[in-house]
C-alpha cells in the first residue's frame, strides 16, 4: 500500500515463490523477481513506457558487457534485436496472426507453443526480439485489474515477451473502492477476507499500476539458454 501512502514510485527485487509444479521452464517454483508500482498521471500507457524503457536499458547494458563475449565462448548466443520503440501488439491482433498461421489459439490465453510462434511472427513483422502483448482478456485477469473503457472485454494489462518467452506482466489496478468491491462480488470474493486491504482505497488512492519481471527468464532469454532452471541452485538440487 505504499502508493496509498503517497509514494509515487516503488520497486523491489527479491525471491518469488510460485505454488505450481516446477517440472518445466514454463513454470518455475522459485525465481528472482523485479516488482514495481507507480502512480499514473495521464493514462495506463505510462506504465508500459516505463517497463519498455527499463527493458531497453537492461538489453543495452548486458550486450555492452565485456564478460558477455567470454560467456559466449562456453554458451553461444547472438545479440538481441529491438527497435527504438518496442512493438505493442493487441491480444486480438495476436490471435489473428496465429490463426492465420494455422494455430488454433484460444480466446482466453496462449499456450507455450502459441507464445513461441507469436514471437517468431513478431520478429518477422517488426524485426524485434521483444514485444508487448497488450489488452489482455478480462475473463483471464484478476479482480483488481482495470477494464478497458473502450471495450470491457479487455483490460489495461499486458505481458512482455523476449524471444517468445514470457518474462513479465503488468497492468493498471482498479483504484475506485466501489468499482473494486463490485469486481470482487462478480468473482465471488468476500469483502471480509480483505477488509484491511480495502481501507486504503476507502481513504483515497490515486490511479496506479504495476508490473513484475521474472529476471531468471529474462537472463535465460538474453543468453538463449535452453534450460534455465540451473540459474536457481535450490531448484537444480531437486531435479
JSON list of C-alpha atoms in Angstrom, two decimals:
[
{"chain": "A", "resi": 1, "resn": "UNK", "atom": "CA", "xyz": [0.00, 0.00, 0.00]},
{"chain": "A", "resi": 2, "resn": "UNK", "atom": "CA", "xyz": [2.99, 2.30, -0.50]},
{"chain": "A", "resi": 3, "resn": "UNK", "atom": "CA", "xyz": [1.14, 4.07, -3.32]},
{"chain": "A", "resi": 4, "resn": "UNK", "atom": "CA", "xyz": [-1.70, 4.90, -0.90]},
{"chain": "A", "resi": 5, "resn": "UNK", "atom": "CA", "xyz": [0.95, 6.40, 1.41]},
{"chain": "A", "resi": 6, "resn": "UNK", "atom": "CA", "xyz": [1.87, 8.88, -1.36]},
{"chain": "A", "resi": 7, "resn": "UNK", "atom": "CA", "xyz": [4.97, 7.11, -2.65]},
{"chain": "A", "resi": 8, "resn": "UNK", "atom": "CA", "xyz": [4.67, 7.79, -6.37]},
{"chain": "A", "resi": 9, "resn": "UNK", "atom": "CA", "xyz": [7.00, 5.01, -7.47]},
{"chain": "A", "resi": 10, "resn": "UNK", "atom": "CA", "xyz": [8.25, 1.97, -5.57]},
{"chain": "A", "resi": 11, "resn": "UNK", "atom": "CA", "xyz": [10.11, -1.17, -6.57]},
{"chain": "A", "resi": 12, "resn": "UNK", "atom": "CA", "xyz": [11.54, -4.32, -5.05]},
{"chain": "A", "resi": 13, "resn": "UNK", "atom": "CA", "xyz": [13.92, -7.07, -6.16]},
{"chain": "A", "resi": 14, "resn": "UNK", "atom": "CA", "xyz": [13.73, -10.38, -4.35]},
{"chain": "A", "resi": 15, "resn": "UNK", "atom": "CA", "xyz": [12.85, -14.08, -4.43]},
{"chain": "A", "resi": 16, "resn": "UNK", "atom": "CA", "xyz": [9.37, -15.09, -5.58]},
{"chain": "A", "resi": 17, "resn": "UNK", "atom": "CA", "xyz": [7.81, -18.44, -4.72]},
{"chain": "A", "resi": 18, "resn": "UNK", "atom": "CA", "xyz": [5.22, -19.78, -7.13]},
{"chain": "A", "resi": 19, "resn": "UNK", "atom": "CA", "xyz": [2.82, -22.50, -6.00]},
{"chain": "A", "resi": 20, "resn": "UNK", "atom": "CA", "xyz": [2.81, -24.75, -9.06]},
{"chain": "A", "resi": 21, "resn": "UNK", "atom": "CA", "xyz": [4.63, -27.79, -10.37]},
{"chain": "A", "resi": 22, "resn": "UNK", "atom": "CA", "xyz": [8.12, -26.78, -11.46]},
{"chain": "A", "resi": 23, "resn": "UNK", "atom": "CA", "xyz": [9.00, -29.54, -13.86]},
{"chain": "A", "resi": 24, "resn": "UNK", "atom": "CA", "xyz": [9.38, -27.30, -16.90]},
{"chain": "A", "resi": 25, "resn": "UNK", "atom": "CA", "xyz": [10.87, -23.99, -17.95]},
{"chain": "A", "resi": 26, "resn": "UNK", "atom": "CA", "xyz": [7.37, -22.54, -18.32]},
{"chain": "A", "resi": 27, "resn": "UNK", "atom": "CA", "xyz": [6.74, -22.85, -14.60]},
{"chain": "A", "resi": 28, "resn": "UNK", "atom": "CA", "xyz": [9.49, -22.28, -12.06]},
{"chain": "A", "resi": 29, "resn": "UNK", "atom": "CA", "xyz": [8.52, -22.63, -8.41]},
{"chain": "A", "resi": 30, "resn": "UNK", "atom": "CA", "xyz": [11.11, -20.02, -7.41]},
{"chain": "A", "resi": 31, "resn": "UNK", "atom": "CA", "xyz": [12.71, -17.13, -9.23]},
{"chain": "A", "resi": 32, "resn": "UNK", "atom": "CA", "xyz": [14.16, -13.66, -8.67]},
{"chain": "A", "resi": 33, "resn": "UNK", "atom": "CA", "xyz": [11.59, -11.01, -9.48]},
{"chain": "A", "resi": 34, "resn": "UNK", "atom": "CA", "xyz": [11.56, -7.26, -10.01]},
{"chain": "A", "resi": 35, "resn": "UNK", "atom": "CA", "xyz": [8.25, -5.73, -8.93]},
{"chain": "A", "resi": 36, "resn": "UNK", "atom": "CA", "xyz": [7.31, -2.10, -9.41]},
{"chain": "A", "resi": 37, "resn": "UNK", "atom": "CA", "xyz": [4.25, 0.05, -8.71]},
{"chain": "A", "resi": 38, "resn": "UNK", "atom": "CA", "xyz": [3.66, 3.63, -9.84]},
{"chain": "A", "resi": 39, "resn": "UNK", "atom": "CA", "xyz": [1.01, 6.31, -9.95]},
{"chain": "A", "resi": 40, "resn": "UNK", "atom": "CA", "xyz": [-0.50, 7.19, -13.32]},
{"chain": "A", "resi": 41, "resn": "UNK", "atom": "CA", "xyz": [-0.90, 10.86, -14.17]},
{"chain": "A", "resi": 42, "resn": "UNK", "atom": "CA", "xyz": [-2.44, 10.58, -17.62]},
{"chain": "A", "resi": 43, "resn": "UNK", "atom": "CA", "xyz": [-3.01, 7.04, -18.84]},
{"chain": "A", "resi": 44, "resn": "UNK", "atom": "CA", "xyz": [-2.16, 3.39, -18.48]},
{"chain": "A", "resi": 45, "resn": "UNK", "atom": "CA", "xyz": [0.39, 3.76, -21.28]},
{"chain": "A", "resi": 46, "resn": "UNK", "atom": "CA", "xyz": [2.74, 5.49, -18.83]},
{"chain": "A", "resi": 47, "resn": "UNK", "atom": "CA", "xyz": [3.35, 2.15, -17.14]},
{"chain": "A", "resi": 48, "resn": "UNK", "atom": "CA", "xyz": [4.18, 0.40, -20.40]},
{"chain": "A", "resi": 49, "resn": "UNK", "atom": "CA", "xyz": [6.59, 3.20, -21.33]},
{"chain": "A", "resi": 50, "resn": "UNK", "atom": "CA", "xyz": [8.45, 2.78, -18.03]},
{"chain": "A", "resi": 51, "resn": "UNK", "atom": "CA", "xyz": [8.67, -1.00, -18.43]},
{"chain": "A", "resi": 52, "resn": "UNK", "atom": "CA", "xyz": [9.79, -0.76, -22.06]},
{"chain": "A", "resi": 53, "resn": "UNK", "atom": "CA", "xyz": [12.40, 1.85, -21.18]},
{"chain": "A", "resi": 54, "resn": "UNK", "atom": "CA", "xyz": [13.70, -0.31, -18.34]},
{"chain": "A", "resi": 55, "resn": "UNK", "atom": "CA", "xyz": [13.99, -3.35, -20.59]},
{"chain": "A", "resi": 56, "resn": "UNK", "atom": "CA", "xyz": [15.81, -1.47, -23.33]},
{"chain": "A", "resi": 57, "resn": "UNK", "atom": "CA", "xyz": [18.32, -0.20, -20.76]},
{"chain": "A", "resi": 58, "resn": "UNK", "atom": "CA", "xyz": [18.83, -3.76, -19.50]},
{"chain": "A", "resi": 59, "resn": "UNK", "atom": "CA", "xyz": [19.32, -5.08, -23.04]},
{"chain": "A", "resi": 60, "resn": "UNK", "atom": "CA", "xyz": [21.85, -2.38, -23.91]},
{"chain": "A", "resi": 61, "resn": "UNK", "atom": "CA", "xyz": [23.75, -2.81, -20.64]},
{"chain": "A", "resi": 62, "resn": "UNK", "atom": "CA", "xyz": [24.02, -6.59, -20.93]},
{"chain": "A", "resi": 63, "resn": "UNK", "atom": "CA", "xyz": [25.14, -6.51, -24.56]},
{"chain": "A", "resi": 64, "resn": "UNK", "atom": "CA", "xyz": [27.84, -3.94, -23.76]},
{"chain": "A", "resi": 65, "resn": "UNK", "atom": "CA", "xyz": [29.38, -6.08, -21.00]},
{"chain": "A", "resi": 66, "resn": "UNK", "atom": "CA", "xyz": [32.88, -7.36, -21.78]},
{"chain": "A", "resi": 67, "resn": "UNK", "atom": "CA", "xyz": [32.13, -10.55, -19.89]},
{"chain": "A", "resi": 68, "resn": "UNK", "atom": "CA", "xyz": [29.37, -11.44, -22.34]},
{"chain": "A", "resi": 69, "resn": "UNK", "atom": "CA", "xyz": [31.89, -12.36, -25.03]},
{"chain": "A", "resi": 70, "resn": "UNK", "atom": "CA", "xyz": [33.74, -14.59, -22.57]},
{"chain": "A", "resi": 71, "resn": "UNK", "atom": "CA", "xyz": [30.49, -16.28, -21.61]},
{"chain": "A", "resi": 72, "resn": "UNK", "atom": "CA", "xyz": [29.62, -16.86, -25.26]},
{"chain": "A", "resi": 73, "resn": "UNK", "atom": "CA", "xyz": [32.73, -18.97, -25.67]},
{"chain": "A", "resi": 74, "resn": "UNK", "atom": "CA", "xyz": [31.01, -21.54, -23.44]},
{"chain": "A", "resi": 75, "resn": "UNK", "atom": "CA", "xyz": [27.37, -20.69, -24.09]},
{"chain": "A", "resi": 76, "resn": "UNK", "atom": "CA", "xyz": [26.85, -19.40, -27.66]},
{"chain": "A", "resi": 77, "resn": "UNK", "atom": "CA", "xyz": [24.22, -16.71, -28.19]},
{"chain": "A", "resi": 78, "resn": "UNK", "atom": "CA", "xyz": [23.53, -13.83, -30.56]},
{"chain": "A", "resi": 79, "resn": "UNK", "atom": "CA", "xyz": [22.73, -10.20, -29.83]},
{"chain": "A", "resi": 80, "resn": "UNK", "atom": "CA", "xyz": [19.13, -9.35, -29.08]},
{"chain": "A", "resi": 81, "resn": "UNK", "atom": "CA", "xyz": [17.41, -7.18, -31.69]},
{"chain": "A", "resi": 82, "resn": "UNK", "atom": "CA", "xyz": [15.00, -4.42, -30.72]},
{"chain": "A", "resi": 83, "resn": "UNK", "atom": "CA", "xyz": [13.83, -1.11, -32.26]},
{"chain": "A", "resi": 84, "resn": "UNK", "atom": "CA", "xyz": [13.73, 2.28, -30.55]},
{"chain": "A", "resi": 85, "resn": "UNK", "atom": "CA", "xyz": [10.03, 1.73, -29.86]},
{"chain": "A", "resi": 86, "resn": "UNK", "atom": "CA", "xyz": [9.15, -1.80, -28.79]},
{"chain": "A", "resi": 87, "resn": "UNK", "atom": "CA", "xyz": [6.20, -3.28, -30.73]},
{"chain": "A", "resi": 88, "resn": "UNK", "atom": "CA", "xyz": [2.87, -3.29, -28.88]},
{"chain": "A", "resi": 89, "resn": "UNK", "atom": "CA", "xyz": [0.51, -5.99, -30.17]},
{"chain": "A", "resi": 90, "resn": "UNK", "atom": "CA", "xyz": [-3.16, -6.13, -29.17]},
{"chain": "A", "resi": 91, "resn": "UNK", "atom": "CA", "xyz": [-4.18, -9.58, -27.90]},
{"chain": "A", "resi": 92, "resn": "UNK", "atom": "CA", "xyz": [-6.93, -9.74, -30.53]},
{"chain": "A", "resi": 93, "resn": "UNK", "atom": "CA", "xyz": [-4.44, -8.99, -33.30]},
{"chain": "A", "resi": 94, "resn": "UNK", "atom": "CA", "xyz": [-2.12, -11.67, -31.90]},
{"chain": "A", "resi": 95, "resn": "UNK", "atom": "CA", "xyz": [-4.92, -14.23, -32.15]},
{"chain": "A", "resi": 96, "resn": "UNK", "atom": "CA", "xyz": [-5.49, -13.29, -35.78]},
{"chain": "A", "resi": 97, "resn": "UNK", "atom": "CA", "xyz": [-1.77, -13.61, -36.56]},
{"chain": "A", "resi": 98, "resn": "UNK", "atom": "CA", "xyz": [-1.61, -17.08, -35.01]},
{"chain": "A", "resi": 99, "resn": "UNK", "atom": "CA", "xyz": [-4.82, -18.37, -36.58]},
{"chain": "A", "resi": 100, "resn": "UNK", "atom": "CA", "xyz": [-3.78, -17.08, -39.98]},
{"chain": "A", "resi": 101, "resn": "UNK", "atom": "CA", "xyz": [-0.58, -19.08, -39.48]},
{"chain": "A", "resi": 102, "resn": "UNK", "atom": "CA", "xyz": [-2.56, -22.25, -38.73]},
{"chain": "A", "resi": 103, "resn": "UNK", "atom": "CA", "xyz": [-2.52, -22.19, -34.92]},
{"chain": "A", "resi": 104, "resn": "UNK", "atom": "CA", "xyz": [-5.75, -22.87, -33.03]},
{"chain": "A", "resi": 105, "resn": "UNK", "atom": "CA", "xyz": [-5.12, -20.25, -30.32]},
{"chain": "A", "resi": 106, "resn": "UNK", "atom": "CA", "xyz": [-7.72, -19.92, -27.57]},
{"chain": "A", "resi": 107, "resn": "UNK", "atom": "CA", "xyz": [-9.54, -16.65, -26.90]},
{"chain": "A", "resi": 108, "resn": "UNK", "atom": "CA", "xyz": [-8.61, -16.65, -23.20]},
{"chain": "A", "resi": 109, "resn": "UNK", "atom": "CA", "xyz": [-4.90, -17.42, -23.12]},
{"chain": "A", "resi": 110, "resn": "UNK", "atom": "CA", "xyz": [-1.98, -18.55, -25.25]},
{"chain": "A", "resi": 111, "resn": "UNK", "atom": "CA", "xyz": [-0.16, -21.85, -24.89]},
{"chain": "A", "resi": 112, "resn": "UNK", "atom": "CA", "xyz": [3.64, -22.05, -24.70]},
{"chain": "A", "resi": 113, "resn": "UNK", "atom": "CA", "xyz": [3.66, -23.15, -28.35]},
{"chain": "A", "resi": 114, "resn": "UNK", "atom": "CA", "xyz": [1.47, -20.19, -29.30]},
{"chain": "A", "resi": 115, "resn": "UNK", "atom": "CA", "xyz": [3.78, -17.79, -27.50]},
{"chain": "A", "resi": 116, "resn": "UNK", "atom": "CA", "xyz": [6.88, -19.19, -29.16]},
{"chain": "A", "resi": 117, "resn": "UNK", "atom": "CA", "xyz": [5.38, -18.96, -32.64]},
{"chain": "A", "resi": 118, "resn": "UNK", "atom": "CA", "xyz": [3.98, -15.49, -31.98]},
{"chain": "A", "resi": 119, "resn": "UNK", "atom": "CA", "xyz": [7.47, -14.35, -31.05]},
{"chain": "A", "resi": 120, "resn": "UNK", "atom": "CA", "xyz": [8.70, -15.59, -34.43]},
{"chain": "A", "resi": 121, "resn": "UNK", "atom": "CA", "xyz": [5.86, -13.85, -36.26]},
{"chain": "A", "resi": 122, "resn": "UNK", "atom": "CA", "xyz": [6.52, -10.58, -34.43]},
{"chain": "A", "resi": 123, "resn": "UNK", "atom": "CA", "xyz": [10.23, -10.86, -35.27]},
{"chain": "A", "resi": 124, "resn": "UNK", "atom": "CA", "xyz": [9.36, -11.29, -38.96]},
{"chain": "A", "resi": 125, "resn": "UNK", "atom": "CA", "xyz": [6.95, -8.34, -39.00]},
{"chain": "A", "resi": 126, "resn": "UNK", "atom": "CA", "xyz": [8.61, -5.85, -36.65]},
{"chain": "A", "resi": 127, "resn": "UNK", "atom": "CA", "xyz": [12.26, -7.02, -36.60]},
{"chain": "A", "resi": 128, "resn": "UNK", "atom": "CA", "xyz": [12.22, -7.18, -32.81]},
{"chain": "A", "resi": 129, "resn": "UNK", "atom": "CA", "xyz": [13.00, -9.98, -30.36]},
{"chain": "A", "resi": 130, "resn": "UNK", "atom": "CA", "xyz": [10.99, -8.19, -27.67]},
{"chain": "A", "resi": 131, "resn": "UNK", "atom": "CA", "xyz": [7.38, -7.03, -27.74]},
{"chain": "A", "resi": 132, "resn": "UNK", "atom": "CA", "xyz": [4.43, -6.20, -25.52]},
{"chain": "A", "resi": 133, "resn": "UNK", "atom": "CA", "xyz": [1.17, -8.16, -25.74]},
{"chain": "A", "resi": 134, "resn": "UNK", "atom": "CA", "xyz": [-1.43, -5.54, -24.81]},
{"chain": "A", "resi": 135, "resn": "UNK", "atom": "CA", "xyz": [-5.11, -5.53, -23.74]},
{"chain": "A", "resi": 136, "resn": "UNK", "atom": "CA", "xyz": [-5.36, -8.99, -22.21]},
{"chain": "A", "resi": 137, "resn": "UNK", "atom": "CA", "xyz": [-8.85, -10.58, -21.95]},
{"chain": "A", "resi": 138, "resn": "UNK", "atom": "CA", "xyz": [-10.85, -9.57, -18.88]},
{"chain": "A", "resi": 139, "resn": "UNK", "atom": "CA", "xyz": [-12.01, -13.15, -18.32]},
{"chain": "A", "resi": 140, "resn": "UNK", "atom": "CA", "xyz": [-8.41, -14.24, -17.64]},
{"chain": "A", "resi": 141, "resn": "UNK", "atom": "CA", "xyz": [-7.32, -11.39, -15.35]},
{"chain": "A", "resi": 142, "resn": "UNK", "atom": "CA", "xyz": [-7.59, -10.95, -11.55]},
{"chain": "A", "resi": 143, "resn": "UNK", "atom": "CA", "xyz": [-10.42, -8.98, -9.96]},
{"chain": "A", "resi": 144, "resn": "UNK", "atom": "CA", "xyz": [-8.31, -5.88, -9.32]},
{"chain": "A", "resi": 145, "resn": "UNK", "atom": "CA", "xyz": [-7.33, -5.29, -12.96]},
{"chain": "A", "resi": 146, "resn": "UNK", "atom": "CA", "xyz": [-8.81, -2.20, -14.61]},
{"chain": "A", "resi": 147, "resn": "UNK", "atom": "CA", "xyz": [-11.01, -2.93, -17.61]},
{"chain": "A", "resi": 148, "resn": "UNK", "atom": "CA", "xyz": [-10.55, -1.07, -20.86]},
{"chain": "A", "resi": 149, "resn": "UNK", "atom": "CA", "xyz": [-13.01, 1.83, -21.13]},
{"chain": "A", "resi": 150, "resn": "UNK", "atom": "CA", "xyz": [-13.42, 1.40, -24.89]},
{"chain": "A", "resi": 151, "resn": "UNK", "atom": "CA", "xyz": [-14.26, -2.32, -24.61]},
{"chain": "A", "resi": 152, "resn": "UNK", "atom": "CA", "xyz": [-14.94, -4.06, -21.29]},
{"chain": "A", "resi": 153, "resn": "UNK", "atom": "CA", "xyz": [-13.95, -7.41, -22.78]},
{"chain": "A", "resi": 154, "resn": "UNK", "atom": "CA", "xyz": [-10.31, -6.30, -22.50]},
{"chain": "A", "resi": 155, "resn": "UNK", "atom": "CA", "xyz": [-8.20, -4.94, -19.65]},
{"chain": "A", "resi": 156, "resn": "UNK", "atom": "CA", "xyz": [-5.47, -2.36, -19.24]},
{"chain": "A", "resi": 157, "resn": "UNK", "atom": "CA", "xyz": [-2.92, -5.11, -18.78]},
{"chain": "A", "resi": 158, "resn": "UNK", "atom": "CA", "xyz": [-0.04, -6.60, -20.72]},
{"chain": "A", "resi": 159, "resn": "UNK", "atom": "CA", "xyz": [2.55, -9.35, -20.96]},
{"chain": "A", "resi": 160, "resn": "UNK", "atom": "CA", "xyz": [6.15, -8.81, -22.06]},
{"chain": "A", "resi": 161, "resn": "UNK", "atom": "CA", "xyz": [7.96, -11.32, -24.26]},
{"chain": "A", "resi": 162, "resn": "UNK", "atom": "CA", "xyz": [11.59, -11.81, -25.19]},
{"chain": "A", "resi": 163, "resn": "UNK", "atom": "CA", "xyz": [12.38, -14.36, -27.91]},
{"chain": "A", "resi": 164, "resn": "UNK", "atom": "CA", "xyz": [8.97, -15.96, -27.49]},
{"chain": "A", "resi": 165, "resn": "UNK", "atom": "CA", "xyz": [9.36, -16.32, -23.72]},
{"chain": "A", "resi": 166, "resn": "UNK", "atom": "CA", "xyz": [7.01, -14.50, -21.36]},
{"chain": "A", "resi": 167, "resn": "UNK", "atom": "CA", "xyz": [9.28, -12.65, -18.95]},
{"chain": "A", "resi": 168, "resn": "UNK", "atom": "CA", "xyz": [6.83, -10.36, -17.20]},
{"chain": "A", "resi": 169, "resn": "UNK", "atom": "CA", "xyz": [3.39, -8.83, -16.93]},
{"chain": "A", "resi": 170, "resn": "UNK", "atom": "CA", "xyz": [1.71, -5.71, -15.65]},
{"chain": "A", "resi": 171, "resn": "UNK", "atom": "CA", "xyz": [-1.35, -3.54, -15.72]},
{"chain": "A", "resi": 172, "resn": "UNK", "atom": "CA", "xyz": [-3.45, -0.79, -14.23]},
{"chain": "A", "resi": 173, "resn": "UNK", "atom": "CA", "xyz": [-5.18, -1.55, -10.92]},
{"chain": "A", "resi": 174, "resn": "UNK", "atom": "CA", "xyz": [-8.71, -0.53, -10.03]},
{"chain": "A", "resi": 175, "resn": "UNK", "atom": "CA", "xyz": [-8.43, 2.40, -7.62]},
{"chain": "A", "resi": 176, "resn": "UNK", "atom": "CA", "xyz": [-12.09, 3.35, -7.10]},
{"chain": "A", "resi": 177, "resn": "UNK", "atom": "CA", "xyz": [-13.33, 1.49, -3.96]},
{"chain": "A", "resi": 178, "resn": "UNK", "atom": "CA", "xyz": [-16.88, 0.92, -5.20]},
{"chain": "A", "resi": 179, "resn": "UNK", "atom": "CA", "xyz": [-15.69, -0.41, -8.54]},
{"chain": "A", "resi": 180, "resn": "UNK", "atom": "CA", "xyz": [-13.23, -2.67, -6.74]},
{"chain": "A", "resi": 181, "resn": "UNK", "atom": "CA", "xyz": [-15.94, -4.05, -4.46]},
{"chain": "A", "resi": 182, "resn": "UNK", "atom": "CA", "xyz": [-18.22, -4.70, -7.42]},
{"chain": "A", "resi": 183, "resn": "UNK", "atom": "CA", "xyz": [-15.43, -6.57, -9.19]},
{"chain": "A", "resi": 184, "resn": "UNK", "atom": "CA", "xyz": [-14.87, -8.66, -6.08]},
{"chain": "A", "resi": 185, "resn": "UNK", "atom": "CA", "xyz": [-18.55, -9.57, -5.84]},
{"chain": "A", "resi": 186, "resn": "UNK", "atom": "CA", "xyz": [-18.60, -10.53, -9.51]},
{"chain": "A", "resi": 187, "resn": "UNK", "atom": "CA", "xyz": [-15.81, -13.03, -8.86]},
{"chain": "A", "resi": 188, "resn": "UNK", "atom": "CA", "xyz": [-17.42, -14.42, -5.70]},
{"chain": "A", "resi": 189, "resn": "UNK", "atom": "CA", "xyz": [-14.99, -12.85, -3.23]},
{"chain": "A", "resi": 190, "resn": "UNK", "atom": "CA", "xyz": [-15.99, -11.68, 0.23]},
{"chain": "A", "resi": 191, "resn": "UNK", "atom": "CA", "xyz": [-15.01, -8.24, 1.49]},
{"chain": "A", "resi": 192, "resn": "UNK", "atom": "CA", "xyz": [-14.48, -9.72, 4.95]},
{"chain": "A", "resi": 193, "resn": "UNK", "atom": "CA", "xyz": [-11.42, -11.59, 3.70]},
{"chain": "A", "resi": 194, "resn": "UNK", "atom": "CA", "xyz": [-9.64, -8.40, 2.57]},
{"chain": "A", "resi": 195, "resn": "UNK", "atom": "CA", "xyz": [-11.08, -5.77, 4.91]},
{"chain": "A", "resi": 196, "resn": "UNK", "atom": "CA", "xyz": [-7.71, -4.22, 5.75]},
{"chain": "A", "resi": 197, "resn": "UNK", "atom": "CA", "xyz": [-6.77, -4.17, 2.08]},
{"chain": "A", "resi": 198, "resn": "UNK", "atom": "CA", "xyz": [-9.87, -2.11, 1.24]},
{"chain": "A", "resi": 199, "resn": "UNK", "atom": "CA", "xyz": [-9.27, 0.52, 3.93]},
{"chain": "A", "resi": 200, "resn": "UNK", "atom": "CA", "xyz": [-6.53, 2.16, 1.86]},
{"chain": "A", "resi": 201, "resn": "UNK", "atom": "CA", "xyz": [-8.90, 2.52, -1.09]},
{"chain": "A", "resi": 202, "resn": "UNK", "atom": "CA", "xyz": [-11.66, 3.98, 1.09]},
{"chain": "A", "resi": 203, "resn": "UNK", "atom": "CA", "xyz": [-9.23, 6.64, 2.34]},
{"chain": "A", "resi": 204, "resn": "UNK", "atom": "CA", "xyz": [-8.28, 7.51, -1.23]},
{"chain": "A", "resi": 205, "resn": "UNK", "atom": "CA", "xyz": [-5.65, 6.18, -3.59]},
{"chain": "A", "resi": 206, "resn": "UNK", "atom": "CA", "xyz": [-4.54, 7.66, -6.94]},
{"chain": "A", "resi": 207, "resn": "UNK", "atom": "CA", "xyz": [-4.74, 5.85, -10.29]},
{"chain": "A", "resi": 208, "resn": "UNK", "atom": "CA", "xyz": [-1.85, 3.42, -10.35]},
{"chain": "A", "resi": 209, "resn": "UNK", "atom": "CA", "xyz": [-0.43, 0.33, -11.96]},
{"chain": "A", "resi": 210, "resn": "UNK", "atom": "CA", "xyz": [2.33, -2.18, -11.52]},
{"chain": "A", "resi": 211, "resn": "UNK", "atom": "CA", "xyz": [4.45, -4.77, -13.25]},
{"chain": "A", "resi": 212, "resn": "UNK", "atom": "CA", "xyz": [6.51, -7.82, -12.37]},
{"chain": "A", "resi": 213, "resn": "UNK", "atom": "CA", "xyz": [9.52, -9.13, -14.29]},
{"chain": "A", "resi": 214, "resn": "UNK", "atom": "CA", "xyz": [10.97, -12.63, -13.94]},
{"chain": "A", "resi": 215, "resn": "UNK", "atom": "CA", "xyz": [14.70, -11.90, -14.00]},
{"chain": "A", "resi": 216, "resn": "UNK", "atom": "CA", "xyz": [15.62, -15.58, -14.35]},
{"chain": "A", "resi": 217, "resn": "UNK", "atom": "CA", "xyz": [13.58, -15.94, -17.51]},
{"chain": "A", "resi": 218, "resn": "UNK", "atom": "CA", "xyz": [14.94, -12.64, -18.78]},
{"chain": "A", "resi": 219, "resn": "UNK", "atom": "CA", "xyz": [18.55, -13.79, -18.35]},
{"chain": "A", "resi": 220, "resn": "UNK", "atom": "CA", "xyz": [17.72, -17.13, -19.97]},
{"chain": "A", "resi": 221, "resn": "UNK", "atom": "CA", "xyz": [16.12, -15.39, -22.95]},
{"chain": "A", "resi": 222, "resn": "UNK", "atom": "CA", "xyz": [19.00, -12.95, -23.37]},
{"chain": "A", "resi": 223, "resn": "UNK", "atom": "CA", "xyz": [21.61, -15.74, -23.26]},
{"chain": "A", "resi": 224, "resn": "UNK", "atom": "CA", "xyz": [19.43, -18.20, -25.22]},
{"chain": "A", "resi": 225, "resn": "UNK", "atom": "CA", "xyz": [19.67, -20.86, -22.54]},
{"chain": "A", "resi": 226, "resn": "UNK", "atom": "CA", "xyz": [17.72, -24.00, -23.36]},
{"chain": "A", "resi": 227, "resn": "UNK", "atom": "CA", "xyz": [17.31, -24.89, -19.68]},
{"chain": "A", "resi": 228, "resn": "UNK", "atom": "CA", "xyz": [17.34, -22.03, -17.20]},
{"chain": "A", "resi": 229, "resn": "UNK", "atom": "CA", "xyz": [16.37, -23.99, -14.11]},
{"chain": "A", "resi": 230, "resn": "UNK", "atom": "CA", "xyz": [20.04, -24.19, -13.18]},
{"chain": "A", "resi": 231, "resn": "UNK", "atom": "CA", "xyz": [20.03, -20.44, -12.55]},
{"chain": "A", "resi": 232, "resn": "UNK", "atom": "CA", "xyz": [18.48, -21.34, -9.20]},
{"chain": "A", "resi": 233, "resn": "UNK", "atom": "CA", "xyz": [20.67, -23.78, -7.22]},
{"chain": "A", "resi": 234, "resn": "UNK", "atom": "CA", "xyz": [17.75, -24.66, -4.95]},
{"chain": "A", "resi": 235, "resn": "UNK", "atom": "CA", "xyz": [15.76, -25.95, -7.91]},
{"chain": "A", "resi": 236, "resn": "UNK", "atom": "CA", "xyz": [18.72, -27.62, -9.61]},
{"chain": "A", "resi": 237, "resn": "UNK", "atom": "CA", "xyz": [19.36, -29.64, -6.50]},
{"chain": "A", "resi": 238, "resn": "UNK", "atom": "CA", "xyz": [15.86, -31.06, -6.65]},
{"chain": "A", "resi": 239, "resn": "UNK", "atom": "CA", "xyz": [15.94, -32.13, -10.28]}
]
